[in-house]
Amino acid sequence: MTQRALYRPALQVLESPEAVAAEVAQRILRFVETRARPVLGLATGRTPLAVYARLAAAHRAGTSFAAVESFNLDEYFGLGPAHLGAFACYMQRHFFEQVDMLAGHGHVPSGLGDPALEARAYEATIAEAGGIGLQLLGIGLNGHIGFNEPGSDFDSRTRIVTLDESTRRANAKDFPEGTEVPREAITMGIGTILEAQRIVLVATGEAKSEALHAAFHGPPSRGCPASALQLHPCVELVCDVGAAHRLCL
Ligand code: GLP
């Protein structure tokens, strides 16, 4: 196996989740305002909600997102875009509807239809857009990125995956009561994520400290998908003191 160079993320630790959201939103806004055709990779989950709220506020204050094209990391398989647990629905409510992005410019993988066809088409659409310039990323408690669970290959591409039971339990809170969390999802692969020019990883709360420690201490390993980020030369890690407390970078 050829030896690959390893990198450390550029770390910024801030006092509170609010300060983290403000900083990450600033970085995204600078990117959007300085590119002619900004292509964003976007994430879901609880952590980026405050970031989207700040981007929406920036839009109300005058920032335009009309030139932006975006690609979300993942979607539950079997859910249509109107399902309350679907990431397409989350993105619509928290971001796309709040800004002036053009119709059809906010891409979320489709959870319906033939997943292999959808996966190939999604990769092709990212390539047609010129690739992702800035990828916003969260991290799962088990170190997953997107829905790449432990064991995922570092060169994996967009595909259908089986969710870990721990992920289904952790995400059950985002589903209406009495609704099952799907067992499968379609996700950008780790290889797809690593092709972004720049990756902004955001984490808040002490519960994420172990996953961050596993990601950045010790050699990259498939046991912790986020450890693949050590192979990327331009990762920015923005977290609060709780999430950072086991880091020594
Ligand atoms: C989900 C998403 C990930 C996200 C992770 C953490 O499973 N697929 O992209 O990073 O959960 O979510 P949270 O921010 O809610 O902890």
PDB file of C-alpha atoms and ligand atoms in Angstrom:
ATOM      1  CA  MET A   1       0.000   0.000   0.000  1.00  0.00           C
ATOM      2  CA  THR A   2       1.386   3.423  -0.904  1.00  0.00           C
ATOM      3  CA  GLN A   3       1.910   5.771   2.007  1.00  0.00           C
ATOM      4  CA  ARG A   4      -0.425   8.779   1.898  1.00  0.00           C
ATOM      5  CA  ALA A   5       0.339  12.123   3.511  1.00  0.00           C
ATOM      6  CA  LEU A   6      -1.564  12.881   6.707  1.00  0.00           C
ATOM      7  CA  TYR A   7      -2.754  16.316   7.778  1.00  0.00           C
ATOM      8  CA  ARG A   8      -4.037  17.941  10.947  1.00  0.00           C
ATOM      9  CA  PRO A   9      -7.193  20.029  10.842  1.00  0.00           C
ATOM     10  CA  ALA A  10      -7.017  23.776  11.490  1.00  0.00           C
ATOM     11  CA  LEU A  11      -8.714  23.882  14.876  1.00  0.00           C
ATOM     12  CA  GLN A  12     -10.750  26.712  16.344  1.00  0.00           C
ATOM     13  CA  VAL A  13     -12.301  26.185  19.781  1.00  0.00           C
ATOM     14  CA  LEU A  14     -14.997  28.596  20.929  1.00  0.00           C
ATOM     15  CA  GLU A  15     -16.829  29.059  24.213  1.00  0.00           C
ATOM     16  CA  SER A  16     -20.352  28.090  23.188  1.00  0.00           C
ATOM     17  CA  PRO A  17     -22.418  26.396  20.461  1.00  0.00           C
ATOM     18  CA  GLU A  18     -23.746  29.864  19.533  1.00  0.00           C
ATOM     19  CA  ALA A  19     -20.216  31.174  18.949  1.00  0.00           C
ATOM     20  CA  VAL A  20     -19.443  28.080  16.855  1.00  0.00           C
ATOM     21  CA  ALA A  21     -22.534  28.657  14.682  1.00  0.00           C
ATOM     22  CA  ALA A  22     -21.628  32.336  14.221  1.00  0.00           C
ATOM     23  CA  GLU A  23     -18.069  31.458  13.158  1.00  0.00           C
ATOM     24  CA  VAL A  24     -19.123  28.720  10.739  1.00  0.00           C
ATOM     25  CA  ALA A  25     -21.827  30.934   9.218  1.00  0.00           C
ATOM     26  CA  GLN A  26     -19.201  33.680   8.717  1.00  0.00           C
ATOM     27  CA  ARG A  27     -16.923  31.252   6.863  1.00  0.00           C
ATOM     28  CA  ILE A  28     -19.766  30.129   4.604  1.00  0.00           C
ATOM     29  CA  LEU A  29     -20.843  33.722   3.933  1.00  0.00           C
ATOM     30  CA  ARG A  30     -17.302  34.761   3.007  1.00  0.00           C
ATOM     31  CA  PHE A  31     -17.139  31.800   0.626  1.00  0.00           C
ATOM     32  CA  VAL A  32     -20.518  32.633  -0.942  1.00  0.00           C
ATOM     33  CA  GLU A  33     -19.669  36.312  -1.302  1.00  0.00           C
ATOM     34  CA  THR A  34     -16.268  35.786  -2.888  1.00  0.00           C
ATOM     35  CA  ARG A  35     -17.067  33.108  -5.482  1.00  0.00           C
ATOM     36  CA  ALA A  36     -18.808  33.680  -8.788  1.00  0.00           C
ATOM     37  CA  ARG A  37     -20.445  30.218  -8.633  1.00  0.00           C
ATOM     38  CA  PRO A  38     -20.219  28.954  -5.069  1.00  0.00           C
ATOM     39  CA  VAL A  39     -20.859  25.219  -4.709  1.00  0.00           C
ATOM     40  CA  LEU A  40     -21.623  24.158  -1.152  1.00  0.00           C
ATOM     41  CA  GLY A  41     -21.820  20.690   0.361  1.00  0.00           C
ATOM     42  CA  LEU A  42     -24.420  20.770   3.131  1.00  0.00           C
ATOM     43  CA  ALA A  43     -25.172  18.689   6.209  1.00  0.00           C
ATOM     44  CA  THR A  44     -28.194  18.001   8.374  1.00  0.00           C
ATOM     45  CA  GLY A  45     -28.589  17.058  12.036  1.00  0.00           C
ATOM     46  CA  ARG A  46     -29.073  19.302  15.061  1.00  0.00           C
ATOM     47  CA  THR A  47     -25.624  20.915  14.995  1.00  0.00           C
ATOM     48  CA  PRO A  48     -25.969  22.915  11.731  1.00  0.00           C
ATOM     49  CA  LEU A  49     -29.443  24.277  12.588  1.00  0.00           C
ATOM     50  CA  ALA A  50     -28.012  27.401  14.230  1.00  0.00           C
ATOM     51  CA  VAL A  51     -25.722  27.885  11.216  1.00  0.00           C
ATOM     52  CA  TYR A  52     -28.706  27.835   8.833  1.00  0.00           C
ATOM     53  CA  ALA A  53     -30.564  30.281  11.094  1.00  0.00           C
ATOM     54  CA  ARG A  54     -27.639  32.693  10.781  1.00  0.00           C
ATOM     55  CA  LEU A  55     -27.416  32.279   7.013  1.00  0.00           C
ATOM     56  CA  ALA A  56     -31.148  33.030   6.791  1.00  0.00           C
ATOM     57  CA  ALA A  57     -30.615  36.150   8.921  1.00  0.00           C
ATOM     58  CA  ALA A  58     -27.759  37.230   6.634  1.00  0.00           C
ATOM     59  CA  HIS A  59     -30.096  36.845   3.670  1.00  0.00           C
ATOM     60  CA  ARG A  60     -32.712  39.051   5.357  1.00  0.00           C
ATOM     61  CA  ALA A  61     -29.931  41.577   5.874  1.00  0.00           C
ATOM     62  CA  GLY A  62     -29.071  41.566   2.165  1.00  0.00           C
ATOM     63  CA  THR A  63     -26.833  38.610   1.280  1.00  0.00           C
ATOM     64  CA  SER A  64     -27.916  36.829  -1.884  1.00  0.00           C
ATOM     65  CA  PHE A  65     -27.633  33.067  -2.353  1.00  0.00           C
ATOM     66  CA  ALA A  66     -28.887  33.214  -5.954  1.00  0.00           C
ATOM     67  CA  ALA A  67     -25.534  32.066  -7.358  1.00  0.00           C
ATOM     68  CA  VAL A  68     -25.252  29.130  -4.924  1.00  0.00           C
ATOM     69  CA  GLU A  69     -25.660  25.510  -5.890  1.00  0.00           C
ATOM     70  CA  SER A  70     -25.662  23.022  -3.018  1.00  0.00           C
ATOM     71  CA  PHE A  71     -25.409  19.277  -2.491  1.00  0.00           C
ATOM     72  CA  ASN A  72     -26.533  17.553   0.672  1.00  0.00           C
ATOM     73  CA  LEU A  73     -24.622  14.632   2.064  1.00  0.00           C
ATOM     74  CA  ASP A  74     -27.408  12.154   2.529  1.00  0.00           C
ATOM     75  CA  GLU A  75     -31.053  11.107   2.715  1.00  0.00           C
ATOM     76  CA  TYR A  76     -33.015   8.290   4.329  1.00  0.00           C
ATOM     77  CA  PHE A  77     -33.905   5.617   1.832  1.00  0.00           C
ATOM     78  CA  GLY A  78     -37.640   5.157   1.297  1.00  0.00           C
ATOM     79  CA  LEU A  79     -38.684   8.645   2.408  1.00  0.00           C
ATOM     80  CA  GLY A  80     -40.155  11.179  -0.014  1.00  0.00           C
ATOM     81  CA  PRO A  81     -39.126  14.853   0.276  1.00  0.00           C
ATOM     82  CA  ALA A  82     -42.311  15.842   2.144  1.00  0.00           C
ATOM     83  CA  HIS A  83     -41.813  13.312   4.973  1.00  0.00           C
ATOM     84  CA  LEU A  84     -41.131  15.155   8.233  1.00  0.00           C
ATOM     85  CA  GLY A  85     -38.105  12.970   8.939  1.00  0.00           C
ATOM     86  CA  ALA A  86     -36.606  13.442   5.455  1.00  0.00           C
ATOM     87  CA  PHE A  87     -33.490  15.583   5.094  1.00  0.00           C
ATOM     88  CA  ALA A  88     -35.054  17.149   1.975  1.00  0.00           C
ATOM     89  CA  CYS A  89     -37.881  18.433   4.189  1.00  0.00           C
ATOM     90  CA  TYR A  90     -35.374  19.673   6.821  1.00  0.00           C
ATOM     91  CA  MET A  91     -33.367  21.554   4.168  1.00  0.00           C
ATOM     92  CA  GLN A  92     -36.482  23.089   2.654  1.00  0.00           C
ATOM     93  CA  ARG A  93     -37.681  24.380   6.018  1.00  0.00           C
ATOM     94  CA  HIS A  94     -34.416  25.505   7.516  1.00  0.00           C
ATOM     95  CA  PHE A  95     -32.502  26.801   4.504  1.00  0.00           C
ATOM     96  CA  PHE A  96     -33.818  26.646   0.934  1.00  0.00           C
ATOM     97  CA  GLU A  97     -37.092  28.441   1.750  1.00  0.00           C
ATOM     98  CA  GLN A  98     -35.313  31.004   3.887  1.00  0.00           C
ATOM     99  CA  VAL A  99     -32.954  32.310   1.199  1.00  0.00           C
ATOM    100  CA  ASP A 100     -33.123  33.190  -2.504  1.00  0.00           C
ATOM    101  CA  MET A 101     -31.530  30.040  -3.949  1.00  0.00           C
ATOM    102  CA  LEU A 102     -32.835  29.220  -7.404  1.00  0.00           C
ATOM    103  CA  ALA A 103     -35.304  26.359  -7.771  1.00  0.00           C
ATOM    104  CA  GLY A 104     -33.452  23.122  -8.478  1.00  0.00           C
ATOM    105  CA  HIS A 105     -30.118  24.429  -7.131  1.00  0.00           C
ATOM    106  CA  GLY A 106     -30.465  22.800  -3.711  1.00  0.00           C
ATOM    107  CA  HIS A 107     -29.773  19.114  -4.325  1.00  0.00           C
ATOM    108  CA  VAL A 108     -30.576  16.374  -1.828  1.00  0.00           C
ATOM    109  CA  PRO A 109     -30.128  12.727  -2.868  1.00  0.00           C
ATOM    110  CA  SER A 110     -33.508  11.176  -3.587  1.00  0.00           C
ATOM    111  CA  GLY A 111     -34.618   8.535  -1.111  1.00  0.00           C
ATOM    112  CA  LEU A 112     -37.011   7.098  -3.664  1.00  0.00           C
ATOM    113  CA  GLY A 113     -36.406   5.111  -6.833  1.00  0.00           C
ATOM    114  CA  ASP A 114     -33.441   2.969  -7.846  1.00  0.00           C
ATOM    115  CA  PRO A 115     -30.607   3.854  -5.426  1.00  0.00           C
ATOM    116  CA  ALA A 116     -27.804   2.786  -7.792  1.00  0.00           C
ATOM    117  CA  LEU A 117     -29.129   5.048 -10.557  1.00  0.00           C
ATOM    118  CA  GLU A 118     -29.708   7.898  -8.111  1.00  0.00           C
ATOM    119  CA  ALA A 119     -26.181   7.518  -6.712  1.00  0.00           C
ATOM    120  CA  ARG A 120     -24.580   7.680 -10.171  1.00  0.00           C
ATOM    121  CA  ALA A 121     -26.733  10.643 -11.199  1.00  0.00           C
ATOM    122  CA  TYR A 122     -25.881  12.489  -7.963  1.00  0.00           C
ATOM    123  CA  GLU A 123     -22.140  12.104  -8.520  1.00  0.00           C
ATOM    124  CA  ALA A 124     -22.560  13.276 -12.126  1.00  0.00           C
ATOM    125  CA  THR A 125     -24.496  16.375 -11.042  1.00  0.00           C
ATOM    126  CA  ILE A 126     -21.769  17.287  -8.522  1.00  0.00           C
ATOM    127  CA  ALA A 127     -19.146  16.928 -11.271  1.00  0.00           C
ATOM    128  CA  GLU A 128     -21.222  19.046 -13.705  1.00  0.00           C
ATOM    129  CA  ALA A 129     -21.395  21.797 -11.076  1.00  0.00           C
ATOM    130  CA  GLY A 130     -17.567  21.783 -10.980  1.00  0.00           C
ATOM    131  CA  GLY A 131     -17.195  19.891  -7.681  1.00  0.00           C
ATOM    132  CA  ILE A 132     -17.831  21.044  -4.122  1.00  0.00           C
ATOM    133  CA  GLY A 133     -15.929  24.143  -3.000  1.00  0.00           C
ATOM    134  CA  LEU A 134     -16.852  24.128   0.681  1.00  0.00           C
ATOM    135  CA  GLN A 135     -18.275  21.078   2.434  1.00  0.00           C
ATOM    136  CA  LEU A 136     -20.044  21.619   5.754  1.00  0.00           C
ATOM    137  CA  LEU A 137     -19.777  18.466   7.832  1.00  0.00           C
ATOM    138  CA  GLY A 138     -21.059  17.203  11.168  1.00  0.00           C
ATOM    139  CA  ILE A 139     -19.916  14.092  12.985  1.00  0.00           C
ATOM    140  CA  GLY A 140     -21.985  11.227  14.395  1.00  0.00           C
ATOM    141  CA  LEU A 141     -21.442   9.847  17.894  1.00  0.00           C
ATOM    142  CA  ASN A 142     -19.834   6.772  16.314  1.00  0.00           C
ATOM    143  CA  GLY A 143     -17.587   8.898  14.075  1.00  0.00           C
ATOM    144  CA  HIS A 144     -19.780   8.706  10.972  1.00  0.00           C
ATOM    145  CA  ILE A 145     -19.639  11.433   8.344  1.00  0.00           C
ATOM    146  CA  GLY A 146     -22.680  11.776   6.132  1.00  0.00           C
ATOM    147  CA  PHE A 147     -24.109   8.308   6.683  1.00  0.00           C
ATOM    148  CA  ASN A 148     -20.777   6.553   6.176  1.00  0.00           C
ATOM    149  CA  GLU A 149     -20.848   4.239   9.157  1.00  0.00           C
ATOM    150  CA  PRO A 150     -17.784   2.544  10.724  1.00  0.00           C
ATOM    151  CA  GLY A 151     -16.303   0.055   8.247  1.00  0.00           C
ATOM    152  CA  SER A 152     -16.921   2.285   5.197  1.00  0.00           C
ATOM    153  CA  ASP A 153     -14.117   2.383   2.633  1.00  0.00           C
ATOM    154  CA  PHE A 154     -12.217   5.652   2.427  1.00  0.00           C
ATOM    155  CA  ASP A 155     -12.637   5.633  -1.364  1.00  0.00           C
ATOM    156  CA  SER A 156     -16.396   4.894  -1.236  1.00  0.00           C
ATOM    157  CA  ARG A 157     -18.721   6.852  -3.520  1.00  0.00           C
ATOM    158  CA  THR A 158     -22.391   7.814  -3.255  1.00  0.00           C
ATOM    159  CA  ARG A 159     -24.347   4.636  -2.509  1.00  0.00           C
ATOM    160  CA  ILE A 160     -27.037   2.982  -0.428  1.00  0.00           C
ATOM    161  CA  VAL A 161     -25.938   1.981   3.089  1.00  0.00           C
ATOM    162  CA  THR A 162     -27.389   0.216   6.119  1.00  0.00           C
ATOM    163  CA  LEU A 163     -27.589   2.438   9.186  1.00  0.00           C
ATOM    164  CA  ASP A 164     -26.061   1.345  12.477  1.00  0.00           C
ATOM    165  CA  GLU A 165     -28.602   0.672  15.209  1.00  0.00           C
ATOM    166  CA  SER A 166     -26.828   3.321  17.323  1.00  0.00           C
ATOM    167  CA  THR A 167     -27.402   5.891  14.549  1.00  0.00           C
ATOM    168  CA  ARG A 168     -31.071   4.954  14.256  1.00  0.00           C
ATOM    169  CA  ARG A 169     -31.453   5.358  18.033  1.00  0.00           C
ATOM    170  CA  ALA A 170     -29.601   8.702  18.057  1.00  0.00           C
ATOM    171  CA  ASN A 171     -31.730  10.092  15.214  1.00  0.00           C
ATOM    172  CA  ALA A 172     -35.093   8.808  16.483  1.00  0.00           C
ATOM    173  CA  LYS A 173     -35.607  12.181  18.203  1.00  0.00           C
ATOM    174  CA  ASP A 174     -35.860  13.842  14.770  1.00  0.00           C
ATOM    175  CA  PHE A 175     -38.813  11.662  13.727  1.00  0.00           C
ATOM    176  CA  PRO A 176     -42.476  12.194  14.546  1.00  0.00           C
ATOM    177  CA  GLU A 177     -43.602   9.943  17.392  1.00  0.00           C
ATOM    178  CA  GLY A 178     -44.592   6.489  16.283  1.00  0.00           C
ATOM    179  CA  THR A 179     -42.579   6.722  13.031  1.00  0.00           C
ATOM    180  CA  GLU A 180     -39.711   4.268  12.512  1.00  0.00           C
ATOM    181  CA  VAL A 181     -36.281   5.569  11.542  1.00  0.00           C
ATOM    182  CA  PRO A 182     -35.486   3.944   8.161  1.00  0.00           C
ATOM    183  CA  ARG A 183     -32.904   1.161   8.155  1.00  0.00           C
ATOM    184  CA  GLU A 184     -31.130   2.376   5.016  1.00  0.00           C
ATOM    185  CA  ALA A 185     -29.920   5.636   3.559  1.00  0.00           C
ATOM    186  CA  ILE A 186     -28.249   7.009   0.462  1.00  0.00           C
ATOM    187  CA  THR A 187     -25.058   8.911   1.257  1.00  0.00           C
ATOM    188  CA  MET A 188     -22.162  10.611  -0.481  1.00  0.00           C
ATOM    189  CA  GLY A 189     -19.172   8.321  -0.033  1.00  0.00           C
ATOM    190  CA  ILE A 190     -16.061   9.173   1.965  1.00  0.00           C
ATOM    191  CA  GLY A 191     -14.177   9.419  -1.339  1.00  0.00           C
ATOM    192  CA  THR A 192     -16.811  11.878  -2.605  1.00  0.00           C
ATOM    193  CA  ILE A 193     -16.521  13.996   0.553  1.00  0.00           C
ATOM    194  CA  LEU A 194     -12.709  14.041   0.363  1.00  0.00           C
ATOM    195  CA  GLU A 195     -12.902  15.586  -3.118  1.00  0.00           C
ATOM    196  CA  ALA A 196     -14.324  18.848  -1.722  1.00  0.00           C
ATOM    197  CA  GLN A 197     -11.747  21.649  -1.938  1.00  0.00           C
ATOM    198  CA  ARG A 198     -12.325  22.657   1.658  1.00  0.00           C
ATOM    199  CA  ILE A 199     -14.114  20.902   4.538  1.00  0.00           C
ATOM    200  CA  VAL A 200     -15.566  22.688   7.568  1.00  0.00           C
ATOM    201  CA  LEU A 201     -16.280  20.161  10.323  1.00  0.00           C
ATOM    202  CA  VAL A 202     -18.507  21.429  13.097  1.00  0.00           C
ATOM    203  CA  ALA A 203     -19.108  19.740  16.452  1.00  0.00           C
ATOM    204  CA  THR A 204     -20.623  20.913  19.722  1.00  0.00           C
ATOM    205  CA  GLY A 205     -21.218  19.287  23.084  1.00  0.00           C
ATOM    206  CA  GLU A 206     -19.213  16.888  25.186  1.00  0.00           C
ATOM    207  CA  ALA A 207     -20.973  13.872  23.650  1.00  0.00           C
ATOM    208  CA  LYS A 208     -18.956  14.455  20.462  1.00  0.00           C
ATOM    209  CA  SER A 209     -15.567  14.623  22.196  1.00  0.00           C
ATOM    210  CA  GLU A 210     -14.858  10.897  21.906  1.00  0.00           C
ATOM    211  CA  ALA A 211     -15.687  10.785  18.189  1.00  0.00           C
ATOM    212  CA  LEU A 212     -13.386  13.778  17.581  1.00  0.00           C
ATOM    213  CA  HIS A 213     -10.621  12.172  19.587  1.00  0.00           C
ATOM    214  CA  ALA A 214     -10.939   8.950  17.562  1.00  0.00           C
ATOM    215  CA  ALA A 215     -10.961  10.970  14.324  1.00  0.00           C
ATOM    216  CA  PHE A 216      -7.790  12.959  14.861  1.00  0.00           C
ATOM    217  CA  HIS A 217      -5.610  10.978  17.263  1.00  0.00           C
ATOM    218  CA  GLY A 218      -3.989   7.851  15.961  1.00  0.00           C
ATOM    219  CA  PRO A 219      -3.776   6.645  12.388  1.00  0.00           C
ATOM    220  CA  PRO A 220      -6.787   6.845  10.057  1.00  0.00           C
ATOM    221  CA  SER A 221      -8.838   3.694  10.306  1.00  0.00           C
ATOM    222  CA  ARG A 222     -12.100   2.434   8.848  1.00  0.00           C
ATOM    223  CA  GLY A 223     -13.373   1.972  12.414  1.00  0.00           C
ATOM    224  CA  CYS A 224     -13.777   5.756  12.574  1.00  0.00           C
ATOM    225  CA  PRO A 225     -14.998   7.180   9.233  1.00  0.00           C
ATOM    226  CA  ALA A 226     -14.148  10.772  10.260  1.00  0.00           C
ATOM    227  CA  SER A 227     -10.486   9.752  10.639  1.00  0.00           C
ATOM    228  CA  ALA A 228     -10.380   9.781   6.803  1.00  0.00           C
ATOM    229  CA  LEU A 229     -10.360  13.577   7.156  1.00  0.00           C
ATOM    230  CA  GLN A 230      -6.661  13.269   8.081  1.00  0.00           C
ATOM    231  CA  LEU A 231      -6.097  12.523   4.378  1.00  0.00           C
ATOM    232  CA  HIS A 232      -7.469  15.950   3.374  1.00  0.00           C
ATOM    233  CA  PRO A 233      -5.107  18.949   3.399  1.00  0.00           C
ATOM    234  CA  CYS A 234      -7.780  21.553   4.041  1.00  0.00           C
ATOM    235  CA  VAL A 235     -10.032  20.572   6.965  1.00  0.00           C
ATOM    236  CA  GLU A 236     -11.182  23.276   9.383  1.00  0.00           C
ATOM    237  CA  LEU A 237     -12.542  21.981  12.679  1.00  0.00           C
ATOM    238  CA  VAL A 238     -14.723  24.462  14.563  1.00  0.00           C
ATOM    239  CA  CYS A 239     -16.007  23.240  17.923  1.00  0.00           C
ATOM    240  CA  ASP A 240     -16.962  24.334  21.391  1.00  0.00           C
ATOM    241  CA  VAL A 241     -14.997  23.588  24.552  1.00  0.00           C
ATOM    242  CA  GLY A 242     -17.193  20.588  25.353  1.00  0.00           C
ATOM    243  CA  ALA A 243     -16.531  18.843  22.057  1.00  0.00           C
ATOM    244  CA  ALA A 244     -12.834  19.823  22.096  1.00  0.00           C
ATOM    245  CA  HIS A 245     -11.910  18.710  25.576  1.00  0.00           C
ATOM    246  CA  ARG A 246     -10.192  15.452  24.514  1.00  0.00           C
ATOM    247  CA  LEU A 247      -8.338  17.056  21.582  1.00  0.00           C
ATOM    248  CA  CYS A 248      -4.659  17.836  21.682  1.00  0.00           C
ATOM    249  CA  LEU A 249      -3.885  19.167  18.198  1.00  0.00           C
TER     250      LEU A 249
HETATM  251  C1  GLP B   1     -26.808  12.485  11.011  1.00  0.00           C
HETATM  252  C2  GLP B   1     -26.273  12.944   9.658  1.00  0.00           C
HETATM  253  C3  GLP B   1     -24.864  13.443   9.757  1.00  0.00           C
HETATM  254  C4  GLP B   1     -24.709  14.330  10.990  1.00  0.00           C
HETATM  255  C5  GLP B   1     -24.925  13.509  12.230  1.00  0.00           C
HETATM  256  C6  GLP B   1     -24.795  14.285  13.530  1.00  0.00           C
HETATM  257  O1  GLP B   1     -26.838  11.120  11.171  1.00  0.00           O
HETATM  258  N1  GLP B   1     -26.352  11.964   8.637  1.00  0.00           N
HETATM  259  O2  GLP B   1     -24.519  14.138   8.573  1.00  0.00           O
HETATM  260  O3  GLP B   1     -23.445  14.904  11.028  1.00  0.00           O
HETATM  261  O4  GLP B   1     -26.214  12.928  12.181  1.00  0.00           O
HETATM  262  O5  GLP B   1     -25.982  14.941  13.855  1.00  0.00           O
HETATM  263  P1  GLP B   1     -26.200  15.931  15.040  1.00  0.00           P
HETATM  264  O6  GLP B   1     -25.671  17.242  14.598  1.00  0.00           O
HETATM  265  O7  GLP B   1     -27.698  15.955  15.237  1.00  0.00           O
HETATM  266  O8  GLP B   1     -25.482  15.367  16.208  1.00  0.00           O
END
